[in-house]
Amino acid sequence: MTLVEKILAAHTDRKEVSPGEFVNVTVDLILANDITAPIAIKEFQRIGVSKVFDPKKIVMVADHFVPNKDIASAEQAKLMRDFCRQHETLHFDVGQMGIEHVLLPEQGLVLPGDVVIGADSHTCTYGALGAFATGMGSTDIAAAMATGDIWMKVPPTIKLVYHGSLRKWVGGKDLILYTIGDIGIDGALYSAMEFAGKVVDTLSMDGRFTMANMAIEAGAKAGIFRVDNKTQLYIKSRVERPYNVYEPDNDAEYSQVIEYDVSDIEPQVALPHSPANAKPISQVGDVEIDQAVIGSCTNGRLEDLRIAAQVLKGRAVHPRVRCIIIPGTQQIYLDALTGGIIETFIKAGAVVSTPTCGPCLGGYMGVLAAGECCISTTNRNFVGRMGSPKSEVYLASPAVAAASAVMGRITSPDEISG
Amino acid sequence: MKGKVHKYGADVNTDVIIPARYLSLSEPAELAEHCMEDIDKDFLKTVQPGDIMMATTNFGCGSSREHAPLAIKASGISCVIAKSFARIFFRNAINIGLPLLECEEAVDKTEAGDILEVDLSSGKIKNLTSGIEFTARPYPDFMAELISTGGLIEHTKQRLAGRRS
């Protein structure tokens, strides 16, 4: 069995599972946020049970439209808050909250071998920890909150093996954009993506979270990494419960094995209006930008901020550009503050915001007007994603976004820092 | 069910089905007022109850927002026919009772504005404009059971009742 099949089998009453089978899977953690929880709560109430199956396995994070951007979003956050209080579930509200997929691993709520379902498509991020994590809708989450399990179709696994060595300024974001550019926006539809090879072994946990995060942009059900020393080190200080490390069998069957030599890969940029529209930065051409966003569940971690600060230190954001930087959690914000990174950003002329998903999905804190162009470290650049349907979003790494903020046009960090 | 076809291309994503600027709404009727507005301004002006939405591959890709199938359903669309669906959208639509049919041939041989007649139980799709008939891919047994029970919430109610009895 593959890694994914082993984890799923361990969460059913069977010894083995194989792709295409429908199985009922017990879940270790259920997640919803301030825009998906309201529907989940309404559907949960329709089931007619008085209690959730286990309040310690349900976590709700207010991160999309909080601190509340308007009355409607305030009502949604309140509905979620009231539900969490009533059922005594885990709840992260303003002051403790962060962007859910950055926050949950940081809090030690996801561990290797877990099955996690979340009413948010980027739930697949936790695959970086060797967990099986997948996004679903609100009704699925409602049912699971009542029963503690959920139906799934066992996905086939595509193994992606990365060979070679990474060039300067090339990291997890570039690898995943390159991969999606290669296999397409539905290249892994209904499948799990297992990331492997020497190159991913060298990636930091932050880089792995970025890659697993965007598995959904290739249509995947999950993205997953094997557990190694870096994973163990990351969870060591956060663990509060036992966990299991699973390994794929030597004769595991993959639906595809795709091998890449990454030695010649440049920093990647996904052009409007698809994450699969990835191009090497040298082929992007002359694109002036109005805004740069550095943050999100894809690239709002400390390593991302460090890289952005390395580029922005002693430089100034171009006068035409609004540079918005969003640490993923309060802890990351604090670490960036004590490490002098926030000072670097402010002195460069960037703004730094409290953790929020805000601009990534055109919610608030950086919505684009018609005709505007943004380079962003987020995960989607669909029509209207960050605001006006006539605006444009280019996806890239924190290094490229920071360098572009300085130059006022999309550029490689090589151009400004050599 | 019978209705006029509103046809789209590949990768129709949840951001264009219902833009995130409306996600502070959760009432289906309110969401429906903005369905598809960023890629098809005429959709809301021309959609009639019972009409059918059609697209090529990977329909509904992107976010997990259940607001997307809710908005489509509340706009009056009776079912969506595509060559393939993104998986979260597929689950969401089945869960909330928006029927989906996968049928490559029907998509290839149907024009926007054609009138289709669809029989969900058999998966038969008849193009009344051209006279051609198609058969959609059948649902796996488990999904068919889920749909016939009335969706996931009803299914869950029955499971829990079974546990108690």
Coordinates of N, CA and C in Angstrom, one line a residue, chain B residues 59-149:
Chain B
F59 N -15.1 21.1 -13.7 CA -16.0 22.1 -13.3 C -16.0 22.2 -11.7
G60 N -16.0 23.4 -11.2 CA -16.1 23.7 -9.8 C -14.7 23.6 -9.1
C61 N -13.6 23.7 -9.8 CA -12.3 23.6 -9.1 C -12.1 24.8 -8.2
G62 N -11.2 24.7 -7.3 CA -10.9 25.8 -6.4 C -11.3 25.5 -5.0
S63 N -12.0 26.4 -4.4 CA -12.3 26.5 -3.0 C -13.3 25.4 -2.6
S64 N -13.4 25.2 -1.3 CA -14.4 24.2 -0.7 C -15.7 24.8 -0.5
R65 N -15.9 26.1 -0.9 CA -17.1 26.8 -0.5 C -18.3 26.2 -1.0
E66 N -19.2 25.7 -0.1 CA -20.5 25.1 -0.5 C -21.4 26.1 -1.1
H67 N -21.0 27.4 -0.9 CA -21.8 28.5 -1.4 C -22.0 28.4 -3.0
A68 N -21.0 27.7 -3.6 CA -21.0 27.6 -5.1 C -22.1 26.7 -5.6
P69 N -22.2 25.4 -5.1 CA -23.4 24.7 -5.6 C -24.7 25.3 -5.1
L70 N -24.7 25.9 -3.9 CA -25.9 26.5 -3.3 C -26.4 27.6 -4.2
A71 N -25.5 28.4 -4.7 CA -25.8 29.6 -5.6 C -26.4 29.1 -6.9
I72 N -25.7 28.0 -7.5 CA -26.2 27.5 -8.8 C -27.6 26.9 -8.6
K73 N -27.8 26.2 -7.6 CA -29.1 25.5 -7.3 C -30.2 26.6 -7.1
A74 N -29.9 27.6 -6.3 CA -30.9 28.6 -6.1 C -31.1 29.6 -7.3
S75 N -30.2 29.5 -8.2 CA -30.4 30.4 -9.4 C -31.5 29.7 -10.3
G76 N -31.9 28.5 -10.0 CA -32.9 27.8 -10.8 C -32.4 26.6 -11.6
I77 N -31.0 26.5 -11.7 CA -30.4 25.4 -12.5 C -30.9 24.1 -11.9
S78 N -31.3 23.2 -12.8 CA -31.8 21.9 -12.3 C -30.7 20.8 -12.2
C79 N -29.7 20.9 -13.1 CA -28.6 20.0 -13.0 C -27.4 20.5 -13.7
V80 N -26.2 20.0 -13.4 CA -25.0 20.4 -14.2 C -24.5 19.2 -14.9
I81 N -24.2 19.3 -16.2 CA -23.6 18.3 -17.0 C -22.2 18.7 -17.4
A82 N -21.2 17.9 -17.1 CA -19.8 18.2 -17.5 C -19.0 17.0 -17.9
K83 N -17.9 17.2 -18.5 CA -17.0 16.1 -18.8 C -16.4 15.5 -17.5
S84 N -16.0 16.4 -16.6 CA -15.5 16.0 -15.3 C -15.7 17.2 -14.3
F85 N -15.8 16.8 -13.0 CA -16.0 17.7 -11.9 C -14.8 17.7 -11.0
A86 N -14.5 18.9 -10.4 CA -13.5 18.9 -9.3 C -14.1 18.2 -8.1
R87 N -13.3 17.5 -7.3 CA -13.8 16.6 -6.3 C -14.6 17.2 -5.1
I88 N -14.1 18.3 -4.6 CA -14.9 18.9 -3.5 C -16.2 19.4 -4.0
F89 N -16.2 20.1 -5.2 CA -17.5 20.5 -5.7 C -18.5 19.4 -5.9
F90 N -17.9 18.2 -6.4 CA -18.8 17.1 -6.6 C -19.4 16.6 -5.3
R91 N -18.6 16.5 -4.2 CA -19.2 16.1 -2.9 C -20.3 17.1 -2.5
N92 N -19.9 18.4 -2.6 CA -20.8 19.4 -2.1 C -22.1 19.4 -2.8
A93 N -22.1 19.2 -4.1 CA -23.3 19.3 -4.9 C -24.2 18.1 -4.5
I94 N -23.6 16.9 -4.4 CA -24.4 15.7 -4.0 C -25.0 15.9 -2.6
N95 N -24.2 16.5 -1.7 CA -24.6 16.7 -0.4 C -25.8 17.7 -0.3
I96 N -25.8 18.7 -1.1 CA -26.9 19.7 -1.0 C -28.1 19.4 -2.0
G97 N -27.9 18.4 -2.8 CA -29.0 18.0 -3.7 C -29.0 18.7 -5.0
L98 N -27.8 19.1 -5.5 CA -27.7 19.6 -6.9 C -27.2 18.5 -7.8
P99 N -28.1 17.9 -8.7 CA -27.6 16.8 -9.4 C -26.5 17.1 -10.4
L100 N -25.6 16.2 -10.5 CA -24.5 16.4 -11.5 C -24.4 15.1 -12.4
L101 N -24.1 15.4 -13.6 CA -24.0 14.2 -14.6 C -22.7 14.4 -15.3
E102 N -21.9 13.3 -15.4 CA -20.7 13.3 -16.2 C -21.0 12.6 -17.6
C103 N -20.8 13.4 -18.7 CA -21.1 12.8 -20.0 C -20.3 13.6 -21.0
E104 N -19.2 13.0 -21.5 CA -18.4 13.7 -22.5 C -19.1 14.0 -23.8
E105 N -19.8 13.0 -24.2 CA -20.4 13.1 -25.6 C -21.5 14.1 -25.6
A106 N -22.3 14.2 -24.5 CA -23.4 15.2 -24.4 C -22.8 16.6 -24.5
V107 N -21.6 16.8 -23.8 CA -21.0 18.1 -23.8 C -20.5 18.5 -25.2
D108 N -19.9 17.5 -25.9 CA -19.3 17.7 -27.2 C -20.4 18.0 -28.2
K109 N -21.6 17.4 -28.0 CA -22.6 17.5 -29.1 C -23.8 18.4 -28.7
T110 N -23.6 19.3 -27.7 CA -24.7 20.2 -27.3 C -24.2 21.6 -27.5
E111 N -25.1 22.5 -28.0 CA -24.7 23.9 -28.1 C -25.4 24.7 -27.0
A112 N -24.9 25.8 -26.7 CA -25.6 26.7 -25.8 C -26.9 27.1 -26.3
G113 N -27.9 27.0 -25.5 CA -29.3 27.4 -25.9 C -30.1 26.1 -26.3
D114 N -29.5 25.0 -26.6 CA -30.2 23.8 -26.9 C -31.1 23.4 -25.7
I115 N -32.2 22.7 -26.0 CA -33.1 22.2 -24.9 C -32.8 20.8 -24.6
L116 N -32.5 20.4 -23.4 CA -32.2 19.1 -23.0 C -33.3 18.5 -22.1
E117 N -33.5 17.2 -22.2 CA -34.4 16.5 -21.3 C -33.6 15.5 -20.5
V118 N -33.6 15.5 -19.2 CA -32.7 14.6 -18.4 C -33.5 13.7 -17.5
D119 N -33.2 12.5 -17.6 CA -33.8 11.5 -16.6 C -32.7 11.1 -15.6
L120 N -32.8 11.6 -14.4 CA -31.7 11.3 -13.5 C -31.6 9.9 -13.1
S121 N -32.7 9.2 -13.0 CA -32.6 7.8 -12.5 C -31.9 6.9 -13.5
S122 N -32.1 7.2 -14.8 CA -31.5 6.3 -15.8 C -30.2 7.0 -16.4
G123 N -30.0 8.3 -16.1 CA -28.8 9.0 -16.7 C -29.0 9.3 -18.1
K124 N -30.2 9.2 -18.7 CA -30.5 9.5 -20.1 C -30.6 11.0 -20.3
I125 N -29.9 11.5 -21.3 CA -29.9 12.9 -21.6 C -30.4 13.0 -23.1
K126 N -31.5 13.7 -23.3 CA -32.0 13.8 -24.7 C -31.9 15.3 -25.1
N127 N -31.2 15.5 -26.2 CA -31.1 16.9 -26.8 C -32.3 17.1 -27.7
L128 N -33.3 17.8 -27.2 CA -34.6 17.9 -27.9 C -34.4 18.8 -29.2
T129 N -33.3 19.7 -29.1 CA -33.0 20.5 -30.3 C -32.5 19.7 -31.5
S130 N -31.6 18.8 -31.2 CA -30.9 18.0 -32.2 C -31.5 16.6 -32.4
G131 N -32.2 16.2 -31.3 CA -32.7 14.8 -31.3 C -31.8 13.7 -30.9
I132 N -30.5 14.1 -30.6 CA -29.5 13.1 -30.2 C -29.7 12.7 -28.7
E133 N -29.5 11.4 -28.4 CA -29.6 10.9 -27.0 C -28.2 10.5 -26.5
F134 N -28.0 10.7 -25.2 CA -26.7 10.3 -24.6 C -27.0 9.6 -23.3
T135 N -26.0 8.9 -22.7 CA -26.2 8.3 -21.4 C -25.0 8.7 -20.5
A136 N -25.3 9.3 -19.4 CA -24.3 9.8 -18.5 C -23.7 8.6 -17.7
R137 N -22.4 8.8 -17.3 CA -21.7 7.8 -16.5 C -22.6 7.5 -15.2
P138 N -22.8 6.2 -14.9 CA -23.6 5.9 -13.7 C -22.9 6.2 -12.4
Y139 N -23.6 6.6 -11.4 CA -23.0 6.8 -10.1 C -22.5 5.5 -9.5
P140 N -21.4 5.5 -8.7 CA -21.1 4.3 -8.0 C -22.3 4.0 -7.0
D141 N -22.4 2.7 -6.6 CA -23.5 2.3 -5.8 C -23.7 3.1 -4.5
F142 N -22.5 3.4 -3.8 CA -22.6 4.1 -2.6 C -23.2 5.5 -2.8
M143 N -22.7 6.2 -3.9 CA -23.2 7.6 -4.1 C -24.7 7.5 -4.5
A144 N -25.1 6.5 -5.3 CA -26.5 6.4 -5.7 C -27.4 6.3 -4.4
E145 N -26.9 5.5 -3.5 CA -27.6 5.3 -2.2 C -27.7 6.6 -1.4
L146 N -26.6 7.3 -1.4 CA -26.6 8.6 -0.7 C -27.6 9.6 -1.3
I147 N -27.6 9.6 -2.6 CA -28.6 10.5 -3.3 C -30.0 10.1 -3.1
S148 N -30.2 8.8 -3.1 CA -31.6 8.3 -3.0 C -32.1 8.5 -1.6
T149 N -31.2 8.5 -0.6 CA -31.6 8.7 0.8 C -32.0 10.2 1.0

